[in-house]
XYZ file of C-alpha atoms in Angstrom:
247
model
C 20.395 15.939 -20.056
C 18.152 17.568 -17.368
C 18.793 16.355 -14.049
C 15.789 13.854 -12.515
C 13.791 15.115 -9.740
C 14.133 13.407 -6.634
C 11.183 11.603 -5.133
C 9.891 9.136 -2.620
C 8.043 6.439 -3.567
C 4.801 5.498 -1.285
C 5.308 1.490 -0.950
C 2.366 -0.611 0.787
C 3.705 -3.588 -0.745
C 0.844 -4.200 -2.447
C 0.038 -4.783 -5.885
C -1.143 -1.049 -6.770
C 2.221 0.102 -5.334
C 4.053 -2.220 -7.376
C 2.484 -1.493 -10.623
C 2.833 2.480 -9.906
C 6.530 1.747 -9.070
C 6.937 -0.342 -12.596
C 5.370 2.728 -14.459
C 7.552 5.190 -12.723
C 10.873 3.398 -13.363
C 9.906 2.670 -16.661
C 8.985 6.771 -17.786
C 12.210 7.539 -15.865
C 11.178 11.131 -14.893
C 11.976 10.893 -11.522
C 15.196 9.224 -9.224
C 13.417 7.322 -6.361
C 15.373 8.001 -3.361
C 13.489 5.506 -1.519
C 10.589 3.688 -0.445
C 8.636 4.925 2.032
C 6.429 2.717 4.475
C 4.283 3.020 7.609
C 4.919 0.441 9.868
C 2.872 -0.523 13.269
C 5.199 0.614 15.749
C 3.824 -2.019 18.295
C 3.641 -5.148 15.990
C 6.405 -3.858 13.476
C 4.012 -4.945 10.838
C 3.027 -2.817 7.692
C -0.266 -0.725 8.508
C -3.613 -2.440 7.470
C -1.618 -5.022 5.530
C 0.056 -6.499 8.228
C 3.038 -7.866 6.691
C 5.596 -8.548 9.145
C 8.964 -5.733 8.499
C 11.628 -8.412 7.550
C 9.425 -9.427 4.605
C 8.738 -5.783 3.958
C 13.000 -5.089 4.048
C 13.146 -8.652 1.736
C 10.966 -6.501 -0.843
C 13.138 -3.294 -0.800
C 16.335 -5.217 -0.868
C 15.269 -7.096 -4.053
C 13.722 -3.931 -5.764
C 17.075 -2.401 -4.724
C 15.938 0.992 -3.301
C 16.700 1.918 0.108
C 13.555 1.894 2.135
C 12.258 4.353 4.931
C 9.992 3.378 7.640
C 7.659 5.502 8.926
C 6.643 3.988 12.556
C 3.316 5.009 13.862
C 1.443 3.768 17.039
C -1.387 0.753 16.627
C -4.219 3.388 16.257
C -2.543 6.935 15.885
C -4.966 10.068 15.710
C -4.896 12.094 12.751
C -2.873 14.335 14.576
C -0.232 11.910 15.512
C -0.057 10.570 12.254
C 0.369 13.972 10.370
C 2.762 14.809 13.052
C 5.212 11.789 12.172
C 4.787 12.317 8.284
C 5.393 16.028 8.400
C 8.512 15.258 10.568
C 9.421 12.581 8.027
C 9.170 14.589 4.933
C 10.713 17.545 6.287
C 13.992 15.393 7.026
C 13.654 14.146 3.456
C 13.302 17.341 1.931
C 16.672 18.312 2.833
C 18.280 15.700 0.897
C 16.779 17.398 -2.160
C 13.516 15.305 -2.635
C 10.532 17.402 -4.049
C 8.036 14.604 -5.101
C 6.123 11.682 -3.424
C 4.673 9.179 -5.540
C 1.324 7.176 -4.581
C -0.538 3.833 -6.255
C -3.952 5.797 -5.457
C -6.267 4.593 -8.813
C -9.554 6.656 -7.990
C -10.085 7.974 -4.514
C -10.594 11.743 -5.015
C -11.132 12.816 -1.333
C -8.123 10.734 -0.573
C -5.654 12.582 -3.119
C -7.110 15.903 -2.249
C -6.239 15.104 1.294
C -2.684 13.630 0.055
C -1.909 16.926 -2.035
C -3.237 19.525 0.528
C -0.861 18.135 3.237
C 2.521 18.056 0.915
C 1.593 21.191 -0.028
C 2.114 22.528 3.505
C 5.789 21.509 3.341
C 6.327 21.828 -0.596
C 6.023 18.757 -1.985
C 4.257 17.610 -5.068
C 2.077 14.733 -5.331
C 2.230 12.432 -8.119
C 0.035 9.461 -9.024
C 0.969 7.081 -12.221
C -1.812 5.074 -12.025
C -4.466 7.615 -11.693
C -7.717 7.010 -13.262
C -7.145 3.967 -15.177
C -9.865 1.828 -14.992
C -9.012 -1.178 -12.268
C -9.951 -3.926 -14.697
C -7.095 -2.712 -16.986
C -5.070 -2.294 -14.180
C -5.309 -5.808 -12.930
C -4.814 -7.412 -16.618
C -2.031 -5.554 -17.127
C -0.596 -6.267 -13.627
C -0.371 -10.052 -14.158
C 0.092 -10.059 -18.102
C 3.780 -8.429 -16.931
C 4.041 -11.654 -14.790
C 3.556 -9.486 -10.996
C 2.546 -12.024 -8.587
C 0.565 -10.943 -5.092
C -1.297 -12.616 -2.724
C -4.322 -11.472 -0.530
C -2.969 -11.018 2.717
C -6.115 -9.000 4.143
C -9.695 -8.749 3.432
C -12.764 -6.795 4.756
C -15.542 -8.799 6.131
C -17.848 -6.217 5.039
C -17.002 -7.353 0.970
C -15.165 -10.659 1.251
C -15.235 -14.032 3.483
C -12.515 -15.954 4.931
C -12.081 -18.014 1.483
C -10.460 -15.257 -0.289
C -7.600 -14.259 2.614
C -4.528 -16.051 1.310
C -5.069 -16.643 -2.251
C -2.809 -15.440 -5.178
C -4.281 -13.183 -7.485
C -5.126 -14.910 -10.816
C -8.072 -14.732 -13.703
C -9.613 -17.680 -11.358
C -9.536 -14.926 -8.202
C -10.632 -11.844 -10.175
C -13.422 -14.074 -11.670
C -14.666 -14.962 -8.017
C -14.973 -11.724 -6.991
C -18.311 -10.418 -5.898
C -20.044 -7.768 -8.219
C -19.744 -5.091 -5.584
C -16.124 -5.639 -5.018
C -13.390 -3.406 -7.295
C -11.008 -5.986 -8.663
C -8.276 -3.974 -7.635
C -9.581 -3.476 -3.831
C -9.292 -0.006 -4.185
C -12.401 0.750 -1.724
C -10.455 -1.515 0.927
C -11.785 -4.782 0.047
C -8.807 -6.110 0.088
C -4.724 -5.961 0.463
C -2.249 -7.776 -0.991
C 2.006 -8.714 -0.933
C 3.637 -8.830 -3.917
C 6.268 -11.062 -4.197
C 7.733 -11.446 -7.456
C 7.505 -9.469 -10.646
C 9.881 -7.117 -13.277
C 10.405 -4.398 -10.604
C 12.590 -7.746 -8.187
C 15.509 -9.196 -8.636
C 14.601 -11.989 -7.386
C 10.950 -13.630 -5.553
C 10.497 -13.085 -1.849
C 10.564 -16.282 -0.444
C 7.750 -16.736 2.297
C 5.555 -19.204 3.851
C 1.613 -19.032 4.653
C 0.969 -18.819 8.633
C -1.924 -18.694 10.421
C -5.308 -17.074 9.375
C -6.817 -14.846 11.838
C -9.272 -12.305 12.576
C -9.482 -9.192 14.286
C -12.213 -6.490 14.592
C -11.129 -2.758 15.287
C -13.200 0.064 16.683
C -14.194 2.566 14.320
C -11.813 5.846 15.239
C -13.700 9.254 16.072
C -11.782 10.745 13.147
C -10.762 9.261 9.785
C -7.732 7.372 10.415
C -5.012 8.419 7.986
C -2.094 6.138 9.095
C -2.531 4.054 6.115
C -1.699 6.828 3.811
C 1.210 4.820 2.491
C -1.031 2.044 1.633
C -3.698 0.959 -0.904
C -6.861 2.487 0.585
C -8.285 4.905 3.009
C -11.840 3.605 3.573
C -12.944 4.953 6.720
C -16.340 3.036 6.937
C -13.828 -0.086 6.913
C -13.430 0.217 10.513
C -16.963 -0.692 11.115
C -15.998 -4.467 10.214
C -13.800 -7.465 11.287
C -10.807 -8.012 8.870
C -9.264 -11.637 7.883
C -5.196 -11.622 7.921
C -3.059 -14.280 6.513
C 0.057 -14.445 8.242
C 3.037 -14.464 6.012
C 6.288 -15.721 7.258
C 10.112 -15.391 5.953
C 11.744 -18.664 4.642
């Protein structure tokens, strides 16, 4: 029997990550050594998603895979982000890790960026849910018993009423026609709290809903490359966040 290739999984805490991880674990082609997540160094929250680190740690514990946190500044430049990522991947490579797994679906530029950066370090990118229609993905996600809550919405696409909602058929039906059902263009982000990859549900309570607006960076910000999207137009607009608090 051949030895499984060692991989890291880029974990955003959201639904696309959860489904991609599920499919990876089902196929058993890789031995996932760790979950890698970008965290805002100042606020100790997941980049873009706004999830507190303590809930991220709860997820990793329930999944049963070690967590590796990549701390980045509030709004890092491309150069700073790539330096931190390169240092982290170089360290992981010394442990025999050769593959990096993502939950990306159809953003061609983003995949190309990831593969180019990984190649510089000698890593190979893996994309388990690539090019699967998002309507099919969201239906598979819910039918498998996954549960996820919307924790961030981009006001360009959705209003405040969508944040804090658990994704079900009613949520899907309520989405405007121009919004991808998986939010692949940066329309919304999620926190997955139950499903077949978890040994137990993540226990939390809903906190306040807050609005934040960001200045558009001079260059495309790649700080959320472990997240569900990389839409550089997103920073022209504000975001509604739903805070989740560990019970």
